[in-house]
CSV table of C-alpha atoms and ligand atoms in Angstrom, one decimal:
chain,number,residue,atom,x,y,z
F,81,UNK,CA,98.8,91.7,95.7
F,82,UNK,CA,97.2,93.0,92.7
F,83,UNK,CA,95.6,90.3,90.4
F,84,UNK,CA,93.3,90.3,86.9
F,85,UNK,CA,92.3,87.2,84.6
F,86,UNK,CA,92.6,89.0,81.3
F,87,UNK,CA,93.5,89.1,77.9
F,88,UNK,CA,97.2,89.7,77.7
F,89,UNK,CA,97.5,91.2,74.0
F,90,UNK,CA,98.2,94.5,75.3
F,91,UNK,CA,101.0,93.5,77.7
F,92,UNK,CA,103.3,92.2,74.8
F,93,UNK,CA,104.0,93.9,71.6
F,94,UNK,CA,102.9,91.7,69.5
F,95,UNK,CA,99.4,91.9,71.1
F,96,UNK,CA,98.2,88.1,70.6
F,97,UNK,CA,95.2,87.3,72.6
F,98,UNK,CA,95.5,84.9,75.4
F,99,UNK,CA,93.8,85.1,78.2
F,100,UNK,CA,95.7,84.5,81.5
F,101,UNK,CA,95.9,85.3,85.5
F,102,UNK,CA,98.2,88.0,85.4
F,103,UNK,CA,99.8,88.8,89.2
F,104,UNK,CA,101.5,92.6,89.5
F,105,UNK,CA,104.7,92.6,91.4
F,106,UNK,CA,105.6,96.0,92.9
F,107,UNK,CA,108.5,94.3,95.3
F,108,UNK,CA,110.0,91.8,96.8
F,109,UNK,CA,107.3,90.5,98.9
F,110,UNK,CA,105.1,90.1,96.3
F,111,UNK,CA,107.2,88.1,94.6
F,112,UNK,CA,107.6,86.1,97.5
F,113,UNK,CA,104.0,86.0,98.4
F,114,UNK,CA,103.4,85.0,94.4
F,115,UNK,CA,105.5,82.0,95.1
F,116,UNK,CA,104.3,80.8,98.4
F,117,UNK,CA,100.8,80.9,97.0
F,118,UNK,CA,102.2,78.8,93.7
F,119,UNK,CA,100.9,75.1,93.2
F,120,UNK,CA,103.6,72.6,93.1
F,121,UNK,CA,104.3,71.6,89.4
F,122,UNK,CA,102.9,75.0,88.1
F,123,UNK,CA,105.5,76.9,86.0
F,124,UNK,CA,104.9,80.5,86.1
F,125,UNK,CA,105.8,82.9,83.5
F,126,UNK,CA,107.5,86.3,84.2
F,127,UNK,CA,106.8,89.5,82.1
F,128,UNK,CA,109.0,93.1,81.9
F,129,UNK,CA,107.7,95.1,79.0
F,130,UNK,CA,106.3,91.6,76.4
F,131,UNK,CA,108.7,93.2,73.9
F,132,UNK,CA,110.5,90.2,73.3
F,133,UNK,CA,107.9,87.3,73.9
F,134,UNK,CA,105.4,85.3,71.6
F,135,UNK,CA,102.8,83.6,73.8
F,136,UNK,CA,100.8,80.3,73.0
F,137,UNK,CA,97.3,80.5,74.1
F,138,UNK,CA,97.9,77.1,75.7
F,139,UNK,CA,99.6,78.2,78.6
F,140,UNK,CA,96.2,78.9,80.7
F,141,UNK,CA,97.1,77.6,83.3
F,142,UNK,CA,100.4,79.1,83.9
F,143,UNK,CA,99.9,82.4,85.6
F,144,UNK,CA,101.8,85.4,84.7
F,145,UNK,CA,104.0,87.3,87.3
F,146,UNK,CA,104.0,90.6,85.7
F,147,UNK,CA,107.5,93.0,86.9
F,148,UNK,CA,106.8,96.5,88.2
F,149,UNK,CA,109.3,96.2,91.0
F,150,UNK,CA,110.4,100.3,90.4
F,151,UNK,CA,112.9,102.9,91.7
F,152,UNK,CA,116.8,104.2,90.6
F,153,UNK,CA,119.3,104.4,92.6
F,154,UNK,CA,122.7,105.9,92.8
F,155,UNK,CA,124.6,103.2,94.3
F,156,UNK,CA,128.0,105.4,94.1
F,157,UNK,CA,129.1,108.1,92.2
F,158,UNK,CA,132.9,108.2,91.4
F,159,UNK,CA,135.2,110.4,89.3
F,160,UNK,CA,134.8,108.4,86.0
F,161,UNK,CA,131.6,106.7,86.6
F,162,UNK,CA,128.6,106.1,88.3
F,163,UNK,CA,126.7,102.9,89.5
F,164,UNK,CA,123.1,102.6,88.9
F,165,UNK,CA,120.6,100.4,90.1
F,166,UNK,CA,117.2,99.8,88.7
F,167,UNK,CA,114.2,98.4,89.3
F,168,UNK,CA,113.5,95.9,86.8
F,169,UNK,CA,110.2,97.3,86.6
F,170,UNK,CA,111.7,100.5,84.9
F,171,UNK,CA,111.1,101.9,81.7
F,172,UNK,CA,114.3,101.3,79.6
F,173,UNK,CA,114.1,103.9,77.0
F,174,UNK,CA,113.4,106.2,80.2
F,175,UNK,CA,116.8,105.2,82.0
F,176,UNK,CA,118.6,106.1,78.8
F,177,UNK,CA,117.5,109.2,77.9
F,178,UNK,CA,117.8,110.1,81.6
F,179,UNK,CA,121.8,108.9,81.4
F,180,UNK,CA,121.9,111.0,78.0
F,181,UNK,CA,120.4,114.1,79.5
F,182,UNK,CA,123.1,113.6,82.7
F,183,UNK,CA,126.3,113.1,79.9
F,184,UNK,CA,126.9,109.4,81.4
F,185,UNK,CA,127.8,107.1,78.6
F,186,UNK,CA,127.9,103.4,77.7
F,187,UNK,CA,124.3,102.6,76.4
F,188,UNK,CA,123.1,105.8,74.1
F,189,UNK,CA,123.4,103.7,71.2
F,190,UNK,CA,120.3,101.6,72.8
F,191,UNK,CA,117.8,104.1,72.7
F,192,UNK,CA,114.4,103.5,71.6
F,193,UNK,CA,114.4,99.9,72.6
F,194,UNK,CA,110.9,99.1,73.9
F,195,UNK,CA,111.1,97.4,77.1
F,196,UNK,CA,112.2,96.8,80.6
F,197,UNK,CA,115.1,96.6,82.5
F,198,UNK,CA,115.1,94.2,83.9
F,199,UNK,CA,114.6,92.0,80.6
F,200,UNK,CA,117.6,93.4,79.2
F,201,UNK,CA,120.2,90.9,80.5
F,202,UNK,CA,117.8,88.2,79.7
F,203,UNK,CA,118.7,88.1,75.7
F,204,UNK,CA,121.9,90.6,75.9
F,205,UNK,CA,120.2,93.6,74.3
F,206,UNK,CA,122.3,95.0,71.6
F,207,UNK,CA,122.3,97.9,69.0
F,208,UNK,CA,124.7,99.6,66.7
F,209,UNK,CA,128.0,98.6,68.2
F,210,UNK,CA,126.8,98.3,72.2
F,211,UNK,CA,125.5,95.5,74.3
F,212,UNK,CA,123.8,95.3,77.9
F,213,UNK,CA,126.6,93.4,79.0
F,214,UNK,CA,129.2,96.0,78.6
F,215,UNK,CA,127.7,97.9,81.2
F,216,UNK,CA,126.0,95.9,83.9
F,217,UNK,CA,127.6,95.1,86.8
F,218,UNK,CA,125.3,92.6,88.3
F,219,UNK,CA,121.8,91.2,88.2
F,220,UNK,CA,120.5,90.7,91.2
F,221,UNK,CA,117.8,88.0,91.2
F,222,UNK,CA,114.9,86.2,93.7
F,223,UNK,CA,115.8,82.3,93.3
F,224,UNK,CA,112.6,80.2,92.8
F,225,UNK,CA,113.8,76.9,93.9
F,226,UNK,CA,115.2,78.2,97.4
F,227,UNK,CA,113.2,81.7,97.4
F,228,UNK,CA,116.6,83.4,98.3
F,229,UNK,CA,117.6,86.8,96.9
F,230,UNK,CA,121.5,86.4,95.0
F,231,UNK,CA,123.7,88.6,93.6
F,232,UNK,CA,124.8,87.4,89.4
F,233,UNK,CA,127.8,89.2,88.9
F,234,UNK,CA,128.3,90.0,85.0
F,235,UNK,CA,130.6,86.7,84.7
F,236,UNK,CA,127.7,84.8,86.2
F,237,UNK,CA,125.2,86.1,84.0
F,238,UNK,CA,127.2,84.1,80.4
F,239,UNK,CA,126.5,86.8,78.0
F,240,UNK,CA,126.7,86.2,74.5
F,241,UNK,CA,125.3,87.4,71.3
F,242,UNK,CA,121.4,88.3,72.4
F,243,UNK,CA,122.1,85.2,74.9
F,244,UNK,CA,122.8,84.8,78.9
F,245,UNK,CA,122.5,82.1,81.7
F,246,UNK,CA,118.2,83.5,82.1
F,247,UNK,CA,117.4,81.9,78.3
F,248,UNK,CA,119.5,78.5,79.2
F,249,UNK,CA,119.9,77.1,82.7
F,250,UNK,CA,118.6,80.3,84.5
F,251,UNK,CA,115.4,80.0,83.1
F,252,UNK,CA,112.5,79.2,84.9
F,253,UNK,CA,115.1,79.5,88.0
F,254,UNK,CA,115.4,83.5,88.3
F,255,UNK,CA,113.1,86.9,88.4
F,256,UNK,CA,115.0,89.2,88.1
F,257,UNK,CA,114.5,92.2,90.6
F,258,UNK,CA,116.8,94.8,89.6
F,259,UNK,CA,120.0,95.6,87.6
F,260,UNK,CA,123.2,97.7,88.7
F,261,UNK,CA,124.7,99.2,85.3
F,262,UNK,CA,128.3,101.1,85.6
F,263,UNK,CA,127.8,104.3,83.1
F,264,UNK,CA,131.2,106.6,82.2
F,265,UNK,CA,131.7,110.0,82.7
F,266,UNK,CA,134.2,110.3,79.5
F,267,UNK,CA,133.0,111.2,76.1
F,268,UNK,CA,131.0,107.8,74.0
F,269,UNK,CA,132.8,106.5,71.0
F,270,UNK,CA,130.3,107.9,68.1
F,271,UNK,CA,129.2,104.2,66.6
F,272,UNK,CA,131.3,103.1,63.7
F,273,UNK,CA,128.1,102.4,61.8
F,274,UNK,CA,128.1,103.8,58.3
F,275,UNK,CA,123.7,104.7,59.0
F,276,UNK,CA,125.0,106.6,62.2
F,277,UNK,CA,127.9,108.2,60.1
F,278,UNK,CA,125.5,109.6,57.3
F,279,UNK,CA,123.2,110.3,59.4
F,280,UNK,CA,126.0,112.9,61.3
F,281,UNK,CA,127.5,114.5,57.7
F,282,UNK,CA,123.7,115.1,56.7
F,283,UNK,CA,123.3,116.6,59.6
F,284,UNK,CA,126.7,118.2,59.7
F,285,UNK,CA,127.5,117.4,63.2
F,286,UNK,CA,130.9,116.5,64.0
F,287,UNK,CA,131.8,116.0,67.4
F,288,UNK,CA,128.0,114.7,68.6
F,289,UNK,CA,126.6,114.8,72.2
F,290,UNK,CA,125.1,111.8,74.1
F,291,UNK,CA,122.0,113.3,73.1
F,292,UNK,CA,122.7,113.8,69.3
F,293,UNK,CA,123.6,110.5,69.6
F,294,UNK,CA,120.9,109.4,71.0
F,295,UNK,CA,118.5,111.4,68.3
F,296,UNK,CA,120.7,109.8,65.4
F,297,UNK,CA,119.9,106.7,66.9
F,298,UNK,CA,116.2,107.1,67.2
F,299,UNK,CA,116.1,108.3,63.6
F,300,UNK,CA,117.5,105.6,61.9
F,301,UNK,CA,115.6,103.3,64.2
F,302,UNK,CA,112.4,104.8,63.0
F,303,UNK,CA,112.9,104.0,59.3
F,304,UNK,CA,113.9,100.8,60.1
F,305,UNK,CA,111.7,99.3,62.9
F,306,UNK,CA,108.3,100.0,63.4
F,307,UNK,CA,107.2,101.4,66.6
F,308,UNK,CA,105.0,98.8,68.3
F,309,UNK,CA,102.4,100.7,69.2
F,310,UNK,CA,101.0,101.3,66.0
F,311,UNK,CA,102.8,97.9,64.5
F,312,UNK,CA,102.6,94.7,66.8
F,313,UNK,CA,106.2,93.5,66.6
F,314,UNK,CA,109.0,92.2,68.6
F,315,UNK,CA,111.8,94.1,67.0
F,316,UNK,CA,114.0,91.5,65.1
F,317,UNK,CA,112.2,88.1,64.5
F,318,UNK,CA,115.6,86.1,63.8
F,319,UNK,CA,119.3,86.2,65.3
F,320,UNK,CA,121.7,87.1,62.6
F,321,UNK,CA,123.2,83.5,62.1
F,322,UNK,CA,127.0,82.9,62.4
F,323,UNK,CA,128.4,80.8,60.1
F,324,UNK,CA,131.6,79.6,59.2
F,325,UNK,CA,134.1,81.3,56.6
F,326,UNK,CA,134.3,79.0,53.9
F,327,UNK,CA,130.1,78.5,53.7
F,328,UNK,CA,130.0,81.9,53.7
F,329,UNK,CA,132.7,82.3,50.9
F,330,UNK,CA,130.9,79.9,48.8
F,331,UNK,CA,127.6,82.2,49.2
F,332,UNK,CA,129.4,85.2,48.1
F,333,UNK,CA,130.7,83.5,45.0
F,334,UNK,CA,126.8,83.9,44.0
F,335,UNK,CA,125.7,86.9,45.8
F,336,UNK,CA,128.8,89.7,45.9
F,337,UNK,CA,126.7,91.8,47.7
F,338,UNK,CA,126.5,89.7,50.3
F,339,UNK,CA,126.8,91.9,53.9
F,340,UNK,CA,129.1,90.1,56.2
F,341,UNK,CA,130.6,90.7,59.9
F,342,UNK,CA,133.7,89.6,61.1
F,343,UNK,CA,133.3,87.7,64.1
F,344,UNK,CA,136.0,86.9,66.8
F,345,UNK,CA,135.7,84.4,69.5
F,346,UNK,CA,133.0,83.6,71.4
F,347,UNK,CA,131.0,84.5,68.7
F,348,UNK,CA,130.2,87.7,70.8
F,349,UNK,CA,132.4,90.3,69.1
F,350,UNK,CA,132.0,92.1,65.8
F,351,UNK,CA,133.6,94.3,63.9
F,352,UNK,CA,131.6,95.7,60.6
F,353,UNK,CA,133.2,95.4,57.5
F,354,UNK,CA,131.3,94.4,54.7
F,355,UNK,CA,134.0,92.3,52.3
F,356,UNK,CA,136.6,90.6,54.4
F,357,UNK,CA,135.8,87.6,56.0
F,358,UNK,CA,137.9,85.7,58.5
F,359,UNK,CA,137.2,82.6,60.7
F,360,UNK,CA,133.2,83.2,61.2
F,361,UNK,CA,131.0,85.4,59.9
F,362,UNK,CA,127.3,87.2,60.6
F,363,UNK,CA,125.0,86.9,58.1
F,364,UNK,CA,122.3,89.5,58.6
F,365,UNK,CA,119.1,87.4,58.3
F,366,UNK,CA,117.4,90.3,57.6
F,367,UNK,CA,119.1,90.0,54.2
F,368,UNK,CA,118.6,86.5,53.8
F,369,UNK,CA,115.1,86.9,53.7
F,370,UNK,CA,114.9,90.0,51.3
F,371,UNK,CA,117.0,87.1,48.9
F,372,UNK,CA,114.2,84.8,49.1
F,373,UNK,CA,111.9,87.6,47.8
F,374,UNK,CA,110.3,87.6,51.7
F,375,UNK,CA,110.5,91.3,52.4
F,376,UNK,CA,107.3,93.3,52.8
F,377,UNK,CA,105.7,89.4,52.4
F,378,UNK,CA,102.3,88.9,53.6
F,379,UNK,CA,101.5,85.6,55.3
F,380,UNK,CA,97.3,86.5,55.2
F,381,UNK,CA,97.7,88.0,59.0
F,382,UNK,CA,101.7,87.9,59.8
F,383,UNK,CA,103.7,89.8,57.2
F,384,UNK,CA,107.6,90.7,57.4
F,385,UNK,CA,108.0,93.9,57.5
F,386,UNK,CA,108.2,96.2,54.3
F,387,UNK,CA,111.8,98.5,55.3
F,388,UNK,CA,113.2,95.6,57.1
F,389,UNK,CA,112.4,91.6,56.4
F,390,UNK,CA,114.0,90.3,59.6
F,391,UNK,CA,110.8,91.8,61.3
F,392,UNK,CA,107.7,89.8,61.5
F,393,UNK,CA,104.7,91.8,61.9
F,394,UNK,CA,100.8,91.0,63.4
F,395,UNK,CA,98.7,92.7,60.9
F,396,UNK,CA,95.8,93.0,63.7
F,397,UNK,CA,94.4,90.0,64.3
F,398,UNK,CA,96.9,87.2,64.3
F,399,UNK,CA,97.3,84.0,66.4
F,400,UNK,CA,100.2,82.4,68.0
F,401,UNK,CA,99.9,79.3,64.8
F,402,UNK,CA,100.0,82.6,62.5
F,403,UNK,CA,102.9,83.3,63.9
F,404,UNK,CA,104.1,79.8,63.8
F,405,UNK,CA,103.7,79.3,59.9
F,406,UNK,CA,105.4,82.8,58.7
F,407,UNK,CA,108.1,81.7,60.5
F,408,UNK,CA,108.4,78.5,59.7
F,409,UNK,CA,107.8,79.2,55.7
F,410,UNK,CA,110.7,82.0,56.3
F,411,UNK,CA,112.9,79.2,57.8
F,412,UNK,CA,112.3,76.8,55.4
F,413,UNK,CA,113.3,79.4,52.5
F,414,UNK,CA,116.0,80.4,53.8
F,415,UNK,CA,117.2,77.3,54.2
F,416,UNK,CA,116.4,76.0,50.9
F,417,UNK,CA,118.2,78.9,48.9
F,418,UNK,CA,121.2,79.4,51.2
F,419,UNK,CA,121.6,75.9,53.4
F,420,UNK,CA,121.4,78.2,56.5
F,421,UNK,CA,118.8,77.6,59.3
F,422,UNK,CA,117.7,80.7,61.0
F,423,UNK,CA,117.4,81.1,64.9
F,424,UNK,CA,114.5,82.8,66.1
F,425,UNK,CA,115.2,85.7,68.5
F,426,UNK,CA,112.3,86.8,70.7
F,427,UNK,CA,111.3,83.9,73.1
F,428,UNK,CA,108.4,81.9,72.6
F,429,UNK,CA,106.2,80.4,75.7
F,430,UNK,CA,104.0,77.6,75.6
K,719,LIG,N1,119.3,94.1,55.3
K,719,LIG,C1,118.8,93.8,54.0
K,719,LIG,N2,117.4,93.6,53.9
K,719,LIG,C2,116.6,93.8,54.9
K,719,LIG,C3,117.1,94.1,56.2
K,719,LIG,C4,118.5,94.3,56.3
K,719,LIG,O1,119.5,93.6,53.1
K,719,LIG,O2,115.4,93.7,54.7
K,719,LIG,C5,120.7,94.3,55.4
K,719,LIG,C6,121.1,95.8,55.6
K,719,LIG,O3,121.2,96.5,54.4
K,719,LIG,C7,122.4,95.8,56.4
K,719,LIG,C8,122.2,94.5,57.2
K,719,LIG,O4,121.2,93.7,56.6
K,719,LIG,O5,123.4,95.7,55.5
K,719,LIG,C9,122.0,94.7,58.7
K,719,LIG,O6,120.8,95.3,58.9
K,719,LIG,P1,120.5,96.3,60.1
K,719,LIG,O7,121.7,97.3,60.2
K,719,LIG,O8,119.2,96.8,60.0
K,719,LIG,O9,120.7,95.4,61.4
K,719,LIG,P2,120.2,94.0,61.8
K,719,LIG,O10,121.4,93.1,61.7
K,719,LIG,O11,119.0,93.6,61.0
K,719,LIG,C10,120.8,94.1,64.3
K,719,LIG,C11,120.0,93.8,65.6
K,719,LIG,C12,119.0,94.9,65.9
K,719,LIG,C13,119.8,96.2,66.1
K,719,LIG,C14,120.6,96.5,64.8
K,719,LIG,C15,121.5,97.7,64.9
K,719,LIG,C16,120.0,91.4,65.6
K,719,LIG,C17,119.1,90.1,65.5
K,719,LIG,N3,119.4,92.5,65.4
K,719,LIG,O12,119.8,94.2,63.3
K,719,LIG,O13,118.4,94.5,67.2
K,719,LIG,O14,118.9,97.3,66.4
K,719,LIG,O15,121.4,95.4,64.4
K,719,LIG,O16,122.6,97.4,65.7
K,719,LIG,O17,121.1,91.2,66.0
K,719,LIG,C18,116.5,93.4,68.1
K,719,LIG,O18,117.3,92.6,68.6
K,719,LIG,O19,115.3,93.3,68.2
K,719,LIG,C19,117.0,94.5,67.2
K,719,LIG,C20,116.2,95.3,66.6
């Protein structure tokens, strides 16, 4: 197997330098042969795409199993839908301009996500209106502790807002290999979101293909994220925190333009609608910040981004501490003005 002891940055997308052994997995057997050759007491760390990662220079020692297990597969191809499987080595903006361009439906309104596949069940990918988990029918995964390959059903796998069983007791227990998705043959629900629905009349499209869909999408993306390429980022920097109705009524006494989505069980469900609020509520912390006066806020070499605060940007040359102190001035902000402790969303190694 493949192996380099390098500087990292470039693997994740918010490029901070650490130097590391980095091991390339191509298949199974690597994986396996990674594993054999692994130290006892040594926890490795597994990287898709480093879209969603911030790694501390302290973790040296820890080598870096880095995914490239490729390949698609049509697993069975029925009247209404198809099953997929991926490598999670696959490139997931790839896969869903590929599913646009073949009119199969259920994750259009996820395009231009940078990453992997196989790192999308890990924190439930999400945007406008869809989610990872309404589409995949099973993980399958290469147990660490009895170097067995399973099968995680979609139960198995506890999805939740940008959550699942690989950030809580699946972690450090799981690679996963690939990912079977079930895509629909019948036309997409055009997302309810009012950027998507502007975005349609300006364009005076009214009965939208995947692949309109798909462009309105990458649009509205653009003006709001910044590609990482050019700005190292990890998309959004916090989880929109879900709090309960009658905090967030007391908030909106103060702030009418408070944005607000209803949320309904589990936390996992939402429905936009910016005035009514019922038992709990999403706050979008990207707004939050903006209150604080933290939009477009430069931390010396971490900033937040200047169309969108709930992204924390590396100006060039930032560390992991860098990192550390925006967020933790952010947090402390927020908190202060509003009583609300954000979550951090990408996941950070140490
Ligand atoms: N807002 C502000 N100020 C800001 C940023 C946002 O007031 O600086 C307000 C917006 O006006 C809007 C609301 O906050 O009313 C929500 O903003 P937006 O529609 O941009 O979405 P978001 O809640 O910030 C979430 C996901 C994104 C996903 C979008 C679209 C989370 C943590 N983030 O962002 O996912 O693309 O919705 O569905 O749930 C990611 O996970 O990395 C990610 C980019």
């Amino acid at each position: 197997m493949h192996r380099l002891f390098i500087n990292i940055a470039p693997l994740t997308t918010m490029q901070l330098p650490v130097m590391a052994e980095v091991f390339y997995a191509k298949n199974v057997d690597h994986i396996l042969e990674f594993f054999n050759k692994l130290e006892k007491g040594v926890k490795p760390i597994i990287l898709g795409g480093g879209s969603n990662l911030i790694i501390s220079p302290e973790i040296k020692n820890r080598p870096i199993l880095k995914m490239e297990i490729m390949g698609i597969e049509i697993i069975s191809n029925e009247r209404d839908f198809v099953l997929i499987k991926l490598g999670a080595g696959e490139n997931w903006d790839n896969f869903v301009s590929r599913a646009c361009a073949t009119n199969l439906s259920g994750i259009e309104a996820m395009s231009a996500i940078p990453g992997t596949v196989g790192a999308t069940p890990v924190q439930n990918v999400g945007a406008y209106g869809q989610e990872v988990k309404d589409t995949i029918l099973n993980v399958e995964v290469f147990d660490i502790e009895d170097k067995k390959i399973k099968i995680l059903t979609n139960v198995d796998c506890k999805f939740s807002y940008r959550d699942s069983i690989f950030k809580n007791e699946g972690k450090n227990k799981f690679v996963i290999i690939s990912v079977t998705f079930k895509l629909l043959k019948q036309f997409p629900e055009i997302p309810k979101y009012v950027d998507v629905k502007k975005y349609f009349i300006e364009n005076n499209i009214n009965n939208p293909s995947l692949i309109q869909i798909r462009d309105a999408i990458i649009n509205i993306r653009h003006t709001k994220l910044p590609d990482p390429k050019i700005i190292f980022n990890t998309g959004s920097f916090f989880k929109n925190p879900i709090i309960d109705k009658n905090e967030a009524l007391k908030i909106k006494e103060s702030y009418l333009d408070m944005p607000s989505f209803t949320v309904i069980s589990n936390a996992n469900i939402e429905n936009k609608s910016s005035n009514s609020i019922y038992e709990q509520v999403k706050i979008p912390a990207g707004w939050l910040i903006e209150k604080v006066g933290m939009k477009g806020y430069d931390f010396g070499k971490v900033a937040t981004y200047k169309n969108n605060a709930i992204v924390l940007i590396n100006k060039g040359d930032a560390s992991y501490q860098d990192i550390i102190n925006a967020k933790d001035k952010i947090i402390a902000s927020v908190y202060e003005k509003f009583g609300i402790t954000l979550e951090t969303e990408p996941e950070f190694v140490n």
